[in-house]
Short mmCIF file of C-alpha atoms in Angstrom, two decimals:
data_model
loop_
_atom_site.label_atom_id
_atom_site.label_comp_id
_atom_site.label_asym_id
_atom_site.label_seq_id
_atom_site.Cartn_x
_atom_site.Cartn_y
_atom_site.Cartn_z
CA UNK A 194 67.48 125.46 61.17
CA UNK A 195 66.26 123.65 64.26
CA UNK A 196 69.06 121.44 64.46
CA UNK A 197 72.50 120.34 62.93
CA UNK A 198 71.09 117.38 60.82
CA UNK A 199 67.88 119.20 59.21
CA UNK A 200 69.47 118.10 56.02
CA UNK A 201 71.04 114.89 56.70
CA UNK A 202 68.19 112.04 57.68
CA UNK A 203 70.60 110.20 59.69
CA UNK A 204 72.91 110.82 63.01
CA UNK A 205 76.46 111.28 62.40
CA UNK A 206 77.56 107.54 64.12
CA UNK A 207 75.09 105.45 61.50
CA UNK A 208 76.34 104.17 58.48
CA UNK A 209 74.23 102.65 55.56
CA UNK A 210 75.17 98.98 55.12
CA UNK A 211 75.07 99.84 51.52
CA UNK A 212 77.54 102.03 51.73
CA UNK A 213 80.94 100.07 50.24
CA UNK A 214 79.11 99.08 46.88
CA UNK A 215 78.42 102.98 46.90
CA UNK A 216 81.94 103.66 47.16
CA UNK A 217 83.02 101.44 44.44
CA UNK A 218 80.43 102.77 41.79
CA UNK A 219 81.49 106.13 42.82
CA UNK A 220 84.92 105.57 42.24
CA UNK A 221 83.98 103.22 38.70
CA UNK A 222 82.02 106.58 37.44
CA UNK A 223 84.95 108.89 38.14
CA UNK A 224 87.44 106.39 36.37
CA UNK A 225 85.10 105.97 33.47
CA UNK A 226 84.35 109.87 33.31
CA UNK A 227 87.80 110.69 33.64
CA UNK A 228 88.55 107.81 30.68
CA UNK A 229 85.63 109.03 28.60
CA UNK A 230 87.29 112.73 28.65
CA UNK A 231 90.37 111.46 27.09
CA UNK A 232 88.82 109.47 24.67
CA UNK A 233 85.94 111.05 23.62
CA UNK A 234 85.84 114.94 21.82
CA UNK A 235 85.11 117.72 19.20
CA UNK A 236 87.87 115.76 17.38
CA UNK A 237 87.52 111.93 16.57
CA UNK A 238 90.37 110.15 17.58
CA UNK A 239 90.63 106.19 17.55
CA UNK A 240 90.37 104.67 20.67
CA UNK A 241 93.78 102.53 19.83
CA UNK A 242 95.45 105.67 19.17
CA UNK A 243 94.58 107.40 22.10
CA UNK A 244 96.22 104.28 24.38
CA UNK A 245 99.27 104.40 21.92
CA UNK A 246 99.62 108.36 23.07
CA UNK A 247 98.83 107.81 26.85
CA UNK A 248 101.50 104.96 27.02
CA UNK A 249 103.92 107.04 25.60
CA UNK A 250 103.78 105.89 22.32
CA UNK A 251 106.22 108.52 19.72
CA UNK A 252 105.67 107.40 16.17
CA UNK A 253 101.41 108.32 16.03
CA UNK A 254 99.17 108.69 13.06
CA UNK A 255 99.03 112.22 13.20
CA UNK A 256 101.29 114.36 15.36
CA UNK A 257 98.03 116.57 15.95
CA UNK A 258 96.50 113.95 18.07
CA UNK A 259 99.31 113.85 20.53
CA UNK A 260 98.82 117.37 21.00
CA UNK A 261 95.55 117.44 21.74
CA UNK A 262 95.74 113.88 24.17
CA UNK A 263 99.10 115.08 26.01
CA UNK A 264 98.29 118.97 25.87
CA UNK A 265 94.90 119.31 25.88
CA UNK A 266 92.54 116.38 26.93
CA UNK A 267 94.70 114.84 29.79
CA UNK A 268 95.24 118.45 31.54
CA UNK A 269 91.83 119.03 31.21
CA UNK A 270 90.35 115.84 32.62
CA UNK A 271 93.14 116.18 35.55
CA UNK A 272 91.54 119.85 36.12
CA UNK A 273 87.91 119.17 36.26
CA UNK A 274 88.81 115.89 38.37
CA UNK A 275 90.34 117.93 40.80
CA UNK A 276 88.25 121.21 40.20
CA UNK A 277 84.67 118.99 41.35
CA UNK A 278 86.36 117.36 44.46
CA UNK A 279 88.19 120.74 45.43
CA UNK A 280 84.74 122.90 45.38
CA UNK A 281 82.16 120.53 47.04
CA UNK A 282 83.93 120.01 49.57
CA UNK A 283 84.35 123.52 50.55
CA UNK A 284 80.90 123.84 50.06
CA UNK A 285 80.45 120.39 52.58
CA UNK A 286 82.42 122.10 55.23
CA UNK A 287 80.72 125.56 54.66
CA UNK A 288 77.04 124.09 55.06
CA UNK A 289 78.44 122.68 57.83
CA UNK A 290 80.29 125.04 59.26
CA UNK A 291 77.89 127.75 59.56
CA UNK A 292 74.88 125.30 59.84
CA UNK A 293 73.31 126.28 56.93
CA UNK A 294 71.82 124.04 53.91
CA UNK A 295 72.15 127.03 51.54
CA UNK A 296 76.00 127.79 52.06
CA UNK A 297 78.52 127.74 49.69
CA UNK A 298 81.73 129.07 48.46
CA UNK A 299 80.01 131.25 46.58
CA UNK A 300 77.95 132.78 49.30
CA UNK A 301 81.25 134.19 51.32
CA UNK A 302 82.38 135.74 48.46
CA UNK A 303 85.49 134.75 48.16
CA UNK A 304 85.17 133.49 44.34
CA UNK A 305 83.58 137.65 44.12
CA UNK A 306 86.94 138.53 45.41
CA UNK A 307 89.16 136.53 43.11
CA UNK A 308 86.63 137.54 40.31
CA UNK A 309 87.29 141.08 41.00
CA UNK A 310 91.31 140.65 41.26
CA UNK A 311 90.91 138.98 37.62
CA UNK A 312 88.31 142.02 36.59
CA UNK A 313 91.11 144.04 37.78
CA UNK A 314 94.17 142.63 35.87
CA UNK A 315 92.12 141.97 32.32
CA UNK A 316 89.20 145.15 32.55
CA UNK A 317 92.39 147.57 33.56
CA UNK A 318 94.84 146.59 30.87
CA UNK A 319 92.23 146.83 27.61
CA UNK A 320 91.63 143.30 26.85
CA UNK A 321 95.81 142.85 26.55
CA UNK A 322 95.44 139.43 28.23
CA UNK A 323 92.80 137.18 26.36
CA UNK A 324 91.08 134.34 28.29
CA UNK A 325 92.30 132.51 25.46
CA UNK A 326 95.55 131.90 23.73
CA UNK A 327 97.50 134.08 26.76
CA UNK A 328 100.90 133.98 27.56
CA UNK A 329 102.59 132.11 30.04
CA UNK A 330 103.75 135.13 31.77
CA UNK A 331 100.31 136.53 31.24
CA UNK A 332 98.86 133.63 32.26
CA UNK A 333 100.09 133.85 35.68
CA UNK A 334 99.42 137.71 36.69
CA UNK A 335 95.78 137.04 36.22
CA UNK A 336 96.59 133.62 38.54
CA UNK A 337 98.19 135.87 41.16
CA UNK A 338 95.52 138.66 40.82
CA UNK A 339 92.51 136.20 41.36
CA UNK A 340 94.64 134.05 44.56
CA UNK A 341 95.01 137.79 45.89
CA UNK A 342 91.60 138.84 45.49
CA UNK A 343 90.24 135.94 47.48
CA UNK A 344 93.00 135.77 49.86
CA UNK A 345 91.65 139.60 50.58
CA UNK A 346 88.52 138.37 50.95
CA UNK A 347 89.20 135.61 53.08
CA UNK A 348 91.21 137.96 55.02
CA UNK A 349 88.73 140.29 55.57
CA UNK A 350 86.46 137.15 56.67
CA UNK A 351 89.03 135.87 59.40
CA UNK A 352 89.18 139.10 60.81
CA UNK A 353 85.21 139.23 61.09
CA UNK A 354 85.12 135.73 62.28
CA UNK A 355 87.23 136.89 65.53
CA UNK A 356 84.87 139.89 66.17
CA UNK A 357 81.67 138.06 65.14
CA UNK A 358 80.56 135.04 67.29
CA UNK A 359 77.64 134.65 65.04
CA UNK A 360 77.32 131.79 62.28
CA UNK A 361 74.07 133.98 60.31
CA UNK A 362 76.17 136.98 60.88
CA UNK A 363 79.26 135.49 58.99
CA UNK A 364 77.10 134.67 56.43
CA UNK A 365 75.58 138.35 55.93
CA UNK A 366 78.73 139.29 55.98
CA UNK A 367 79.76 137.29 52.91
CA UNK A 368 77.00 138.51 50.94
CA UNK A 369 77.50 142.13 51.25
CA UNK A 370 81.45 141.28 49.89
CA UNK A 371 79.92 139.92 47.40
CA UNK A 372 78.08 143.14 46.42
CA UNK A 373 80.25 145.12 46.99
CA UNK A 374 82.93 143.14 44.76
CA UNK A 375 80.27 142.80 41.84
CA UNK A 376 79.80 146.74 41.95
CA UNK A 377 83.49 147.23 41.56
CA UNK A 378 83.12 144.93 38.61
CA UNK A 379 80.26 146.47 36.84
CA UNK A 380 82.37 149.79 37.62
CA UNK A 381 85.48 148.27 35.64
CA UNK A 382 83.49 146.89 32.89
CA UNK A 383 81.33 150.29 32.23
CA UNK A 384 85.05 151.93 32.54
CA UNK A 385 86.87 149.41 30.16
CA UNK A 386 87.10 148.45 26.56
CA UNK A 387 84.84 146.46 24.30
CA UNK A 388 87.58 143.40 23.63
CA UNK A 389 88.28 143.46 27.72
CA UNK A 390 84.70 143.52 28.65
CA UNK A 391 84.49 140.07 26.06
CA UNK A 392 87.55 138.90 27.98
CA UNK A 393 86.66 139.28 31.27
CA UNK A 394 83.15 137.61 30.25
CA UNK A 395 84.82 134.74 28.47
CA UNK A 396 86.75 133.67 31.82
CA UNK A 397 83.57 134.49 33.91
CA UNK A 398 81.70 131.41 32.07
CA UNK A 399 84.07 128.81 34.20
CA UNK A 400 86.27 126.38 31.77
CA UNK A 401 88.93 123.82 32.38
CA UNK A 402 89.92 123.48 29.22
CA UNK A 403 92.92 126.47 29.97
CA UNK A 404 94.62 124.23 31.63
CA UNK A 405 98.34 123.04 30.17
CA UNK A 406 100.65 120.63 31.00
CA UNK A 407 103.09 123.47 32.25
CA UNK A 408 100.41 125.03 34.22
CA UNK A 409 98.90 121.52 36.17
CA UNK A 410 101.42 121.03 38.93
CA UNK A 411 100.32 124.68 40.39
CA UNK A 412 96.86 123.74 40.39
CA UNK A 413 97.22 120.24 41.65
CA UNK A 414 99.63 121.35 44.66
CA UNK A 415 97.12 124.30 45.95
CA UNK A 416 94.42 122.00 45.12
CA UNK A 417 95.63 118.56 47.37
CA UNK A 418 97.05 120.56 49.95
CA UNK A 419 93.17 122.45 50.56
CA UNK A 420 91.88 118.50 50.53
CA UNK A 421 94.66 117.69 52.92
CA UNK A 422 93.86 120.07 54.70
CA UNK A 423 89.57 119.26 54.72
CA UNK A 424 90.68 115.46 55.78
CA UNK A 425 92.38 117.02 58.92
CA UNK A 426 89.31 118.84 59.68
CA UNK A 427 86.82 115.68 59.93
CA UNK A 428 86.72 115.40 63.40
CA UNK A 429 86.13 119.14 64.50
CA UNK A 430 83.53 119.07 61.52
CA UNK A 431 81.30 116.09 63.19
CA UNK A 432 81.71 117.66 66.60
CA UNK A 433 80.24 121.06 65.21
CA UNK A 434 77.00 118.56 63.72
CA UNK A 435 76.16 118.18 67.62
CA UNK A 436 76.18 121.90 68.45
CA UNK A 437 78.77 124.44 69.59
CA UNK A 438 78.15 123.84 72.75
CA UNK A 439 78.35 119.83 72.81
CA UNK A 440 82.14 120.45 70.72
CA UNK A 441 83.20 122.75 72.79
CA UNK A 442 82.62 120.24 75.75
CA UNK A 443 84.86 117.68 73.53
CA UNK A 444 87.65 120.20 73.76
CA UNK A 445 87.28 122.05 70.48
CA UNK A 446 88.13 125.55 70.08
CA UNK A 447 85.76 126.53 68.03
CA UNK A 448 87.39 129.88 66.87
CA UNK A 449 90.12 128.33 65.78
CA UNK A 450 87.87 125.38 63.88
CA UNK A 451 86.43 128.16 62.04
CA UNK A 452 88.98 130.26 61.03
CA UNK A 453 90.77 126.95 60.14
CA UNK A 454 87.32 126.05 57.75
CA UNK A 455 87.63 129.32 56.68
CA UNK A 456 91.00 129.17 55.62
CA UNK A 457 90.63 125.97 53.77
CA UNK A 458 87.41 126.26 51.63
CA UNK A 459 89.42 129.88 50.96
CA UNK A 460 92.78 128.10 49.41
CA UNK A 461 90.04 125.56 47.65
CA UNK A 462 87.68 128.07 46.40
CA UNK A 463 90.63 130.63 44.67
CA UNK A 464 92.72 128.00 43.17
CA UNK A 465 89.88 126.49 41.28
CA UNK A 466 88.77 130.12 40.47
CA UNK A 467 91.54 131.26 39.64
CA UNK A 468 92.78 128.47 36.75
CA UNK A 469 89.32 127.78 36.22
CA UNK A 470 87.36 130.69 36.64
CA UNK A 471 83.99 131.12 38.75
CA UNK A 472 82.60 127.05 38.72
CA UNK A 473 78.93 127.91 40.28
CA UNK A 474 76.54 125.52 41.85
CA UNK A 475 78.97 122.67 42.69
CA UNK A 476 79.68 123.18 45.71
CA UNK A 477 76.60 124.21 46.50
CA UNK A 478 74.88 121.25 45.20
CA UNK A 479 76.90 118.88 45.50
CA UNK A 480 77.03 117.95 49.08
CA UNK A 481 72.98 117.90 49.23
CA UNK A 482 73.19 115.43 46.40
CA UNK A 483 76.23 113.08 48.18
CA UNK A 484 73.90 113.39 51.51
CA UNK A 485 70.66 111.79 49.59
CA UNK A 486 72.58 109.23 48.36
CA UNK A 487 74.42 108.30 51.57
CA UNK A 488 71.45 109.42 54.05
CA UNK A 489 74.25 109.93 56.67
CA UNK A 490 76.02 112.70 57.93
CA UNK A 491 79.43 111.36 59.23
CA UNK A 492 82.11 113.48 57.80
CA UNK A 493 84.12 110.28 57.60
CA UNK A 494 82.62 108.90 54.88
CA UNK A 495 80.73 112.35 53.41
CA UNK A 496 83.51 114.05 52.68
CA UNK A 497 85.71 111.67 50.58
CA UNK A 498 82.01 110.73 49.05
CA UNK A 499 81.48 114.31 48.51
CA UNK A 500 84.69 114.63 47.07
CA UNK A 501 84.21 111.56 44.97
CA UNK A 502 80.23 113.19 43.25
CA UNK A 503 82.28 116.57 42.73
CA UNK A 504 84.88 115.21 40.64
CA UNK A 505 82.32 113.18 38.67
CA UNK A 506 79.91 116.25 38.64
CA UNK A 507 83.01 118.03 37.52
CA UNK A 508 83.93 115.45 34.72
CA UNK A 509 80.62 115.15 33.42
CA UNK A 510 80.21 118.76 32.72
CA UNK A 511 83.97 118.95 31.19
CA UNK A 512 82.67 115.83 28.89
CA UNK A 513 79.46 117.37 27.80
CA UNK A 514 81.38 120.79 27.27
CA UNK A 515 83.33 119.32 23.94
CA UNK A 516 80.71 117.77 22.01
CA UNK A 517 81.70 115.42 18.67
CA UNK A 518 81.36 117.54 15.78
CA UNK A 519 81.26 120.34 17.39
CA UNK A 520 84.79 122.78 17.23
CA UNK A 521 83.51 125.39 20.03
CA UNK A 522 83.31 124.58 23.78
CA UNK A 523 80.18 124.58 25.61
CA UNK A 524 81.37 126.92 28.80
CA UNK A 525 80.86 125.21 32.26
CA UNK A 526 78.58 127.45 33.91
CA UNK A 527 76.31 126.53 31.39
CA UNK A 528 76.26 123.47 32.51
CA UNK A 529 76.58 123.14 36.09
CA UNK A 530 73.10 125.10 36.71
CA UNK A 531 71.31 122.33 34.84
CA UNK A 532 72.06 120.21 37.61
CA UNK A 533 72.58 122.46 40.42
CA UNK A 534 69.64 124.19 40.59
CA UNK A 535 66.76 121.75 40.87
CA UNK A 536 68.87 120.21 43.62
CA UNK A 537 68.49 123.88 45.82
CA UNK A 538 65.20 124.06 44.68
CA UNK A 539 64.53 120.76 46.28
CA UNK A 540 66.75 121.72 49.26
CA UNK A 541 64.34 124.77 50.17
CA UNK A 542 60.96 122.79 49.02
CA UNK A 543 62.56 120.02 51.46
CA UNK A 544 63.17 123.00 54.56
CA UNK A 545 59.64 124.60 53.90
CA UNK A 546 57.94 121.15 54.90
CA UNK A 547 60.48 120.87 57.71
#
């Protein structure tokens, strides 16, 4: 790129005057997607019911449907709220980060790392832990073996990032983990049974449906503390939109900012992989879509925007996942490309005029 803002049509220090009735339909679409989930589903339940149940409501029509409400829908919702905001904006402060449009969590391979701890834990023990209906304990060695696997990655990524001074180089980097995680995969799946090959597959299509009650508070605590964390990092982040050189002069350190960035999308990027399995092309799509409909690049507003598209990305997906009628769920990464992948395609159409 030939500078910072390639992507972004306006300088970091303009806002759109438009920009506070943005906001507020941004923040009306993720209250009525997250209402929608929880009313809306495979299984018809009336809408008075479903207020009854979220009220706390004990005597119900049919115990089934505070099951599904309390146990299944709400978690859910919660989880693909959180899931959307977490992911773009690891993506945001990747693209940003290593000043390139094309960057994403993805691209580091840090989701390839928790992928492989998962591949690891379910290819190694025969299909004994099924991506659905496991066990609590269960549950949480293939949490731990994906949060491991990235944290090795990211690891592995800090310690290039203090012997590489190059952004492109970093990048490279990433992409040959990546490979070299997806081998060991296809290694443990030629290796492995036919019922842990379908297991391992099942989790690879991305879901937040797995999500329980029980399980939530994990997810939301590594979750909020990665988007605490992001928030902290505006300032260093529209600094870096001027140039190395230029935040440097402000009094940045920019090792530190990166290995900070790195650290953060890291937490972001295996939490949501790891309850939710690989999510692709929101976070890589996400911020170029927040951008067009902001045309600014001040992290100030982008990111909690960014945040704010992701989670209504994220709930969109989750919605169209359990359609009426229908009793089997429509995986997420089927999905998320629909959307995702015209908006790259535009991105690089959009760079080749440049």
């Amino acid at each position: 790129m030939k500078n910072d803002t390639a992507t972004c049509p306006q300088t970091a220090g303009h806002l759109p005057s438009a920009l506070p009735l943005g906001a507020i339909a941004l923040v009306l679409l993720v209250v009525l997607l997250f209402a929608a989930n929880l009313y809306l589903g495979s299984i018809r339940i009336p809408a008075r019911e479903v207020t009854r149940i979220l009220f706390g409501a004990e005597a119900v029509a049919h115990p089934s449907w505070k099951y599904i409400i309390v146990e299944s829908r709400l978690p859910a919702a919660i989880t693909a709220l959180l899931c959307g905001a977490s992911l773009a904006s690891a993506g945001l402060m990747l693209q940003t980060a290593l000043r390139n449009p094309l960057a994403g969590p993805s691209i580091l391979g840090i989701d390839s790392g928790a992928n492989l701890g998962v591949a690891l834990v379910m290819l190694a023990a025969g299909g004994m832990l099924r991506a659905s209906g496991i066990t609590f304990g269960g549950f949480f060695v293939v949490i731990i073996a994906a949060l491991l696997g990235a944290l090795a990655v990211m690891a592995l990524l800090l310690l290039l990032n203090r012997i590489l001074r190059d952004n492109v180089m970093l990048l490279i980097s990433g992409v040959m983990i990546s490979y070299i995680a997806g081998s060991l995969i296809s290694l443990l799946n030629y290796k492995a049974t036919e019922e842990g090959v379908h297991t391992f597959m099942l989790w690879g299509l991305g879901s937040f449906r797995g999500m329980t009650i029980e399980r939530l508070p994990y997810f939301t605590c590594l979750c909020l503390l990665g988007l605490a964390l992001a928030v902290l990092l505006i300032k260093p982040l529209n600094a870096l939109l001027l140039g190395e050189n230029y935040a440097h002069n402000l009094g940045i350190n920019i090792r530190r900012t990166r290995s900070l960035l790195l650290l953060t999308t890291g937490l972001l990027t295996a939490a949501c992989t790891a309850f939710c399995g690989p999510v692709t092309f929101i976070g890589l799509a996400v911020p170029h879509l927040t951008r067009m409909f902001l045309r600014s690049a001040n992290h100030r507003i982008l990111l909690p925007m960014t945040m704010l598209c992701g989670a209504s990305l994220a709930l969109l997906c989750s919605l169209l996942s359990t359609l009426p009628g229908e009793s089997s769920l429509i995986p997420i990464n089927v999905l998320t490309p629909i959307i995702g992948a015209p908006t790259v395609i535009y991105v690089i159409l959009k760079l080749k005029r440049e």
